[in-house]
């Protein structure tokens, strides 16, 4: 059993650069943060952001002139934002967007930390296999906490606090509206990305780059969600109410392409996915189709109507309490469970139709009776009218006769 646990941890034991690829220094003249050894750019802000869990994360904000969309990028490779810096600049230029990137620690490192020897228990992952899983409750965050120049320790809930801090900065410091933000999650970054997405009802869109169904599912094709699992994206993706683009390499040796395909199938609002033939886990940006398809997606969602509502809520107010990874959760109900057969509505429908016909016949009969009465009245009026005319004619003849007699007398 110990060998299984060791192999699980070894498979994902990718740690951030040590030492970090950059240093945060303060410019004496301006008091601004700079990233050494990168040259200062007028359109790039280097930031240190406090999180609600008491840590600080390093982040960069790249401006693009006249951009209306902002991408909040959560990366997941064994890298820090120093190594992602050039990519952030290029994406901002080619996609014509503002971009905020911050350091989230690696999925692979988190999984190895999550499976540390602290407490052992046996769990049936498959019918024929029982593995010993050890659960460790730790803390870390965005560069993600514990990466680059970010403080703290890596943990699932720290990454949630980290992305919330980045989002809050966009909203409060840069005036970015929720409906103008696209969340981009790569690898483990898909975890905090989807966790935030389900709490932002006006979000413009989501991009999932080599995403995971959940931490445990990367290692075992389990059919249900266990309490000790992390980044349970499979349970959250159906709750996302904006367009979702999924990008995955067909030759991914770290997170199988089936993860991306299943997440795409579970989306409420699917966008044409991009399955890059021969693409691995960390090289998808090198494919020409990657940038073309991503640009097409962003252009498409920018033209679509904004998801505005009467009231906007910040992440502080919409934050929902999450269950600790130290307590058990009930297994997810299978989506294969069939609905109970519904009672036939044919008979009531026939009865309603019969009643409809009966009522109509009754109304028709009343209408006919009313019509007959009106006809009789009309005929009676015509008869009296003819009688009146006859009397008038007789009086007229008598008057003419009198006039004739008067003319004879005069003559």
Coordinates of C-alpha atoms in Angstrom, one line a residue, residues 48-401:
X48 CA 1.3 42.3 -3.8
X49 CA -2.2 41.5 -2.8
X50 CA -3.5 40.5 0.7
X51 CA -5.9 37.6 0.9
X52 CA -8.7 36.9 3.4
X53 CA -6.6 34.1 4.8
X54 CA -3.8 36.4 5.9
X55 CA -1.3 35.7 3.1
X56 CA 0.1 37.9 0.3
X57 CA 0.3 37.0 -3.4
X58 CA 2.4 38.4 -6.2
X59 CA 0.5 39.4 -9.3
X60 CA 1.0 41.3 -12.6
X61 CA -1.5 43.4 -14.4
X62 CA -0.9 44.0 -18.1
X63 CA -2.9 46.8 -19.8
X64 CA -3.9 46.9 -23.5
X65 CA -5.0 50.3 -24.9
X66 CA -8.8 50.6 -25.3
X67 CA -9.4 47.0 -24.2
X68 CA -12.9 46.2 -22.9
X69 CA -12.2 42.7 -21.7
X70 CA -9.9 41.5 -18.9
X71 CA -8.6 37.9 -18.6
X72 CA -7.9 36.6 -15.0
X73 CA -5.3 33.9 -15.6
X74 CA -4.7 31.1 -13.1
X75 CA -1.8 29.0 -14.3
X76 CA -1.0 25.5 -13.1
X77 CA 2.4 24.5 -14.3
X78 CA 5.5 24.1 -12.2
X79 CA 6.4 27.7 -12.8
X80 CA 6.1 31.1 -11.2
X81 CA 4.9 34.3 -12.8
X82 CA 8.4 35.2 -13.7
X83 CA 8.5 32.3 -16.1
X84 CA 4.9 33.2 -17.3
X85 CA 5.7 36.9 -17.7
X86 CA 6.5 36.9 -21.4
X87 CA 3.4 34.7 -22.2
X88 CA 1.2 37.2 -20.3
X89 CA 2.6 40.1 -22.4
X90 CA 2.1 38.1 -25.7
X91 CA -1.4 37.1 -24.8
X92 CA -2.4 40.6 -24.0
X93 CA -1.1 41.9 -27.3
X94 CA -2.5 39.2 -29.6
X95 CA -5.9 38.9 -27.8
X96 CA -6.2 42.7 -27.3
X97 CA -7.2 42.3 -23.7
X98 CA -6.1 43.4 -20.3
X99 CA -4.6 40.5 -18.4
X100 CA -4.0 39.8 -14.7
X101 CA -1.8 36.8 -13.9
X102 CA -1.0 35.6 -10.4
X103 CA 0.9 32.7 -9.0
X104 CA -1.1 29.7 -8.1
X105 CA 0.9 26.7 -7.0
X106 CA 1.0 23.5 -9.1
X107 CA -1.8 20.9 -9.0
X108 CA 0.9 18.3 -9.0
X109 CA 2.6 19.8 -5.9
X110 CA -0.8 20.2 -4.2
X111 CA -1.7 16.6 -4.8
X112 CA 1.6 15.4 -3.4
X113 CA 1.1 17.5 -0.3
X114 CA -2.5 16.3 -0.1
X115 CA -1.3 12.7 0.0
X116 CA 1.3 13.2 2.8
X117 CA 1.7 10.7 5.6
X118 CA -0.5 12.2 8.4
X119 CA -3.5 9.9 8.8
X120 CA -4.1 6.7 6.9
X121 CA -7.4 5.1 5.8
X122 CA -8.5 2.5 3.3
X123 CA -10.8 3.5 0.5
X124 CA -12.3 1.3 -2.2
X125 CA -11.4 3.2 -5.4
X126 CA -12.4 0.3 -7.7
X127 CA -14.3 -2.9 -7.0
X128 CA -11.1 -4.9 -7.1
X129 CA -8.6 -2.4 -5.7
X130 CA -8.2 -0.9 -2.2
X131 CA -5.6 1.7 -1.8
X132 CA -4.3 3.5 1.3
X133 CA -4.8 7.2 1.0
X134 CA -3.3 9.5 3.5
X135 CA -4.9 13.0 3.9
X136 CA -3.0 16.1 4.8
X137 CA -4.7 19.4 5.5
X138 CA -2.1 22.1 4.6
X139 CA -2.0 25.7 3.7
X140 CA -0.5 27.5 0.7
X141 CA -1.4 30.0 -2.0
X142 CA -1.1 32.2 -5.2
X143 CA 2.4 33.4 -7.2
X144 CA -0.2 31.1 -5.5
X145 CA 0.8 31.1 -1.8
X146 CA 4.2 29.6 -1.4
X147 CA 5.3 30.2 -5.0
X148 CA 7.8 32.8 -6.2
X149 CA 7.5 35.8 -3.9
X150 CA 4.1 34.8 -2.4
X151 CA 3.8 34.0 1.3
X152 CA 2.0 31.1 3.0
X153 CA 1.6 27.4 2.3
X154 CA -0.2 25.6 -0.6
X155 CA -3.7 24.3 0.0
X156 CA -6.9 24.1 -2.0
X157 CA -8.7 26.7 0.1
X158 CA -5.8 29.1 0.0
X159 CA -6.0 29.1 -3.8
X160 CA -9.7 30.0 -3.6
X161 CA -8.7 33.0 -1.4
X162 CA -5.9 33.9 -3.8
X163 CA -8.1 34.1 -6.9
X164 CA -10.7 36.1 -4.9
X165 CA -8.0 38.6 -3.9
X166 CA -7.0 39.0 -7.6
X167 CA -10.7 39.4 -8.6
X168 CA -11.3 41.9 -5.8
X169 CA -8.2 43.9 -7.0
X170 CA -9.6 44.1 -10.6
X171 CA -13.0 45.3 -9.3
X172 CA -11.8 47.8 -6.7
X173 CA -8.5 49.1 -8.1
X174 CA -9.1 48.9 -11.9
X175 CA -12.9 49.4 -12.0
X176 CA -13.4 46.2 -13.9
X177 CA -16.9 45.0 -14.1
X178 CA -17.8 41.3 -13.6
X179 CA -19.4 41.0 -17.0
X180 CA -16.2 42.1 -18.6
X181 CA -14.0 39.4 -17.0
X182 CA -13.0 36.1 -18.6
X183 CA -11.6 33.5 -16.1
X184 CA -8.8 31.4 -17.5
X185 CA -7.7 28.3 -15.6
X186 CA -4.8 26.1 -16.7
X187 CA -4.4 22.6 -15.2
X188 CA -4.9 23.0 -11.4
X189 CA -5.8 26.6 -12.1
X190 CA -9.1 25.2 -13.4
X191 CA -10.0 24.4 -9.7
X192 CA -10.0 28.0 -8.3
X193 CA -11.3 29.3 -11.7
X194 CA -14.4 27.2 -11.5
X195 CA -14.9 27.8 -7.8
X196 CA -15.0 31.5 -8.5
X197 CA -17.0 31.2 -11.7
X198 CA -20.0 29.5 -10.0
X199 CA -20.3 32.5 -7.6
X200 CA -20.2 35.2 -10.4
X201 CA -23.6 35.2 -12.1
X202 CA -22.7 37.9 -14.6
X203 CA -19.3 36.5 -15.6
X204 CA -18.5 37.0 -19.3
X205 CA -16.8 33.6 -20.0
X206 CA -14.5 30.8 -18.8
X207 CA -11.5 29.1 -20.5
X208 CA -10.3 25.8 -19.2
X209 CA -6.8 24.8 -20.4
X210 CA -5.9 21.2 -19.8
X211 CA -8.4 21.0 -16.9
X212 CA -8.8 18.3 -14.3
X213 CA -12.1 16.6 -13.3
X214 CA -10.8 16.4 -9.7
X215 CA -7.5 15.7 -8.0
X216 CA -8.2 12.1 -7.3
X217 CA -9.6 11.4 -10.8
X218 CA -6.2 12.4 -12.3
X219 CA -4.8 9.2 -10.7
X220 CA -7.8 6.9 -10.6
X221 CA -11.0 6.8 -12.8
X222 CA -13.3 6.9 -9.8
X223 CA -17.0 7.0 -10.4
X224 CA -18.0 9.1 -7.4
X225 CA -16.7 12.0 -5.4
X226 CA -14.9 11.2 -2.2
X227 CA -14.8 13.5 0.8
X228 CA -11.0 13.8 0.7
X229 CA -10.8 14.7 -3.0
X230 CA -9.7 18.2 -4.0
X231 CA -10.8 20.6 -6.8
X232 CA -14.0 18.8 -7.5
X233 CA -14.5 20.4 -10.9
X234 CA -16.8 17.7 -12.1
X235 CA -19.4 18.8 -9.5
X236 CA -19.0 22.5 -10.2
X237 CA -18.9 22.8 -14.0
X238 CA -22.7 22.2 -14.4
X239 CA -23.3 25.3 -12.3
X240 CA -21.4 27.7 -14.5
X241 CA -23.8 29.9 -16.4
X242 CA -21.6 31.5 -19.0
X243 CA -19.9 30.3 -22.3
X244 CA -17.1 27.8 -21.6
X245 CA -14.2 27.0 -23.9
X246 CA -12.2 23.8 -23.2
X247 CA -8.7 23.4 -24.7
X248 CA -6.9 20.0 -24.2
X249 CA -4.0 18.1 -25.9
X250 CA -4.8 14.6 -27.2
X251 CA -1.4 13.4 -26.1
X252 CA -1.5 14.9 -22.5
X253 CA 0.5 12.5 -20.3
X254 CA -0.2 14.4 -17.0
X255 CA -4.0 15.0 -17.3
X256 CA -5.7 12.7 -19.8
X257 CA -7.7 14.4 -22.5
X258 CA -10.8 12.6 -21.3
X259 CA -10.9 15.1 -18.4
X260 CA -11.4 18.0 -20.7
X261 CA -13.9 16.1 -22.9
X262 CA -16.1 15.2 -19.9
X263 CA -16.0 18.7 -18.4
X264 CA -17.1 20.0 -21.8
X265 CA -20.0 17.6 -22.0
X266 CA -21.2 18.8 -18.6
X267 CA -21.2 22.5 -19.5
X268 CA -24.4 24.4 -19.6
X269 CA -23.3 26.7 -22.4
X270 CA -20.8 24.9 -24.5
X271 CA -18.4 26.7 -27.0
X272 CA -16.7 24.8 -29.8
X273 CA -13.8 23.0 -27.9
X274 CA -10.2 22.7 -29.1
X275 CA -8.7 19.3 -29.0
X276 CA -5.1 19.8 -30.1
X277 CA -3.8 16.6 -31.8
X278 CA -0.4 15.6 -30.4
X279 CA -0.6 18.3 -27.7
X280 CA 0.9 17.6 -24.3
X281 CA 0.3 19.2 -20.9
X282 CA 2.6 22.2 -21.2
X283 CA 3.0 22.9 -24.9
X284 CA -0.4 23.9 -26.2
X285 CA 0.6 27.6 -26.6
X286 CA 3.0 26.5 -29.3
X287 CA 0.3 25.3 -31.6
X288 CA -0.9 28.0 -34.1
X289 CA -4.5 26.8 -33.6
X290 CA -4.3 27.7 -29.9
X291 CA -4.1 31.5 -30.4
X292 CA -6.5 31.5 -33.4
X293 CA -9.2 29.6 -31.6
X294 CA -8.8 31.6 -28.3
X295 CA -9.0 34.9 -30.2
X296 CA -12.1 33.7 -32.0
X297 CA -13.7 32.8 -28.7
X298 CA -13.0 36.1 -27.1
X299 CA -14.3 38.0 -30.1
X300 CA -17.5 35.9 -30.0
X301 CA -18.2 36.5 -26.3
X302 CA -17.4 40.2 -26.6
X303 CA -20.1 40.6 -29.2
X304 CA -22.7 38.7 -27.1
X305 CA -25.1 40.5 -24.8
X306 CA -23.7 41.3 -21.3
X307 CA -25.0 39.2 -18.5
X308 CA -26.2 42.1 -16.4
X309 CA -28.6 41.9 -13.5
X310 CA -30.2 44.4 -11.1
X311 CA -27.8 43.9 -8.3
X312 CA -24.1 43.0 -8.4
X313 CA -22.5 41.2 -5.5
X314 CA -18.8 41.1 -4.6
X315 CA -17.1 37.9 -3.8
X316 CA -17.1 38.9 -0.2
X317 CA -20.8 38.9 -0.1
X318 CA -21.4 35.8 -2.2
X319 CA -18.8 33.7 -0.5
X320 CA -20.4 30.5 0.6
X321 CA -19.0 28.4 3.4
X322 CA -17.1 25.4 2.1
X323 CA -16.8 22.1 3.7
X324 CA -13.5 21.3 5.2
X325 CA -11.5 18.5 3.6
X326 CA -11.4 17.0 7.1
X327 CA -15.1 16.0 7.1
X328 CA -16.9 13.4 5.1
X329 CA -19.2 14.3 2.2
X330 CA -22.0 12.2 0.9
X331 CA -21.2 10.6 -2.5
X332 CA -22.6 12.4 -5.5
X333 CA -25.8 11.0 -6.9
X334 CA -25.3 9.2 -10.1
X335 CA -26.5 11.2 -13.2
X336 CA -27.5 7.8 -14.7
X337 CA -30.5 7.5 -12.3
X338 CA -33.7 7.5 -14.3
X339 CA -36.7 9.6 -13.6
X340 CA -39.8 8.1 -12.2
X341 CA -42.4 7.4 -14.9
X342 CA -44.9 10.2 -15.0
X343 CA -48.7 9.6 -15.0
X344 CA -50.4 9.7 -18.3
X345 CA -52.3 12.9 -19.0
X346 CA -54.2 11.5 -22.0
X347 CA -57.5 10.9 -20.1
X348 CA -57.7 14.3 -18.5
X349 CA -56.9 15.8 -21.8
X350 CA -59.8 14.0 -23.4
X351 CA -62.1 15.0 -20.6
X352 CA -61.1 18.7 -21.1
X353 CA -61.7 18.4 -24.8
X354 CA -65.2 16.9 -24.2
X355 CA -66.0 19.7 -21.8
X356 CA -64.8 22.2 -24.3
X357 CA -67.0 20.8 -27.1
X358 CA -70.0 20.6 -24.7
X359 CA -69.6 24.2 -23.6
X360 CA -69.2 25.3 -27.1
X361 CA -72.4 23.5 -28.3
X362 CA -74.3 25.1 -25.4
X363 CA -73.1 28.5 -26.3
X364 CA -73.9 27.9 -30.0
X365 CA -77.5 26.9 -29.0
X366 CA -78.0 30.0 -27.0
X367 CA -76.6 32.1 -29.8
X368 CA -79.1 30.6 -32.2
X369 CA -82.0 31.2 -29.9
X370 CA -80.9 34.8 -29.5
X371 CA -80.6 35.2 -33.2
X372 CA -84.1 33.8 -33.8
X373 CA -85.5 36.3 -31.4
X374 CA -83.7 39.2 -33.1
X375 CA -85.0 38.0 -36.4
X376 CA -88.6 37.9 -35.1
X377 CA -88.2 41.4 -33.7
X378 CA -86.8 42.7 -37.0
X379 CA -89.8 41.2 -38.9
X380 CA -92.3 42.8 -36.5
X381 CA -90.6 46.1 -36.9
X382 CA -90.7 45.7 -40.7
X383 CA -94.5 44.9 -40.5
X384 CA -95.3 48.0 -38.5
X385 CA -93.1 50.0 -40.8
X386 CA -95.1 48.8 -43.8
X387 CA -98.4 49.5 -42.0
X388 CA -97.2 53.1 -41.2
X389 CA -96.3 53.7 -44.8
X390 CA -99.7 52.4 -46.0
X391 CA -101.6 54.8 -43.7
X392 CA -99.4 57.7 -44.8
X393 CA -100.2 56.9 -48.5
X394 CA -103.9 56.8 -47.7
X395 CA -103.7 60.2 -45.9
X396 CA -101.8 61.6 -48.8
X397 CA -104.4 60.5 -51.3
X398 CA -107.2 62.0 -49.1
X399 CA -105.3 65.3 -48.9
X400 CA -104.9 65.4 -52.7
X401 CA -108.6 64.7 -53.1

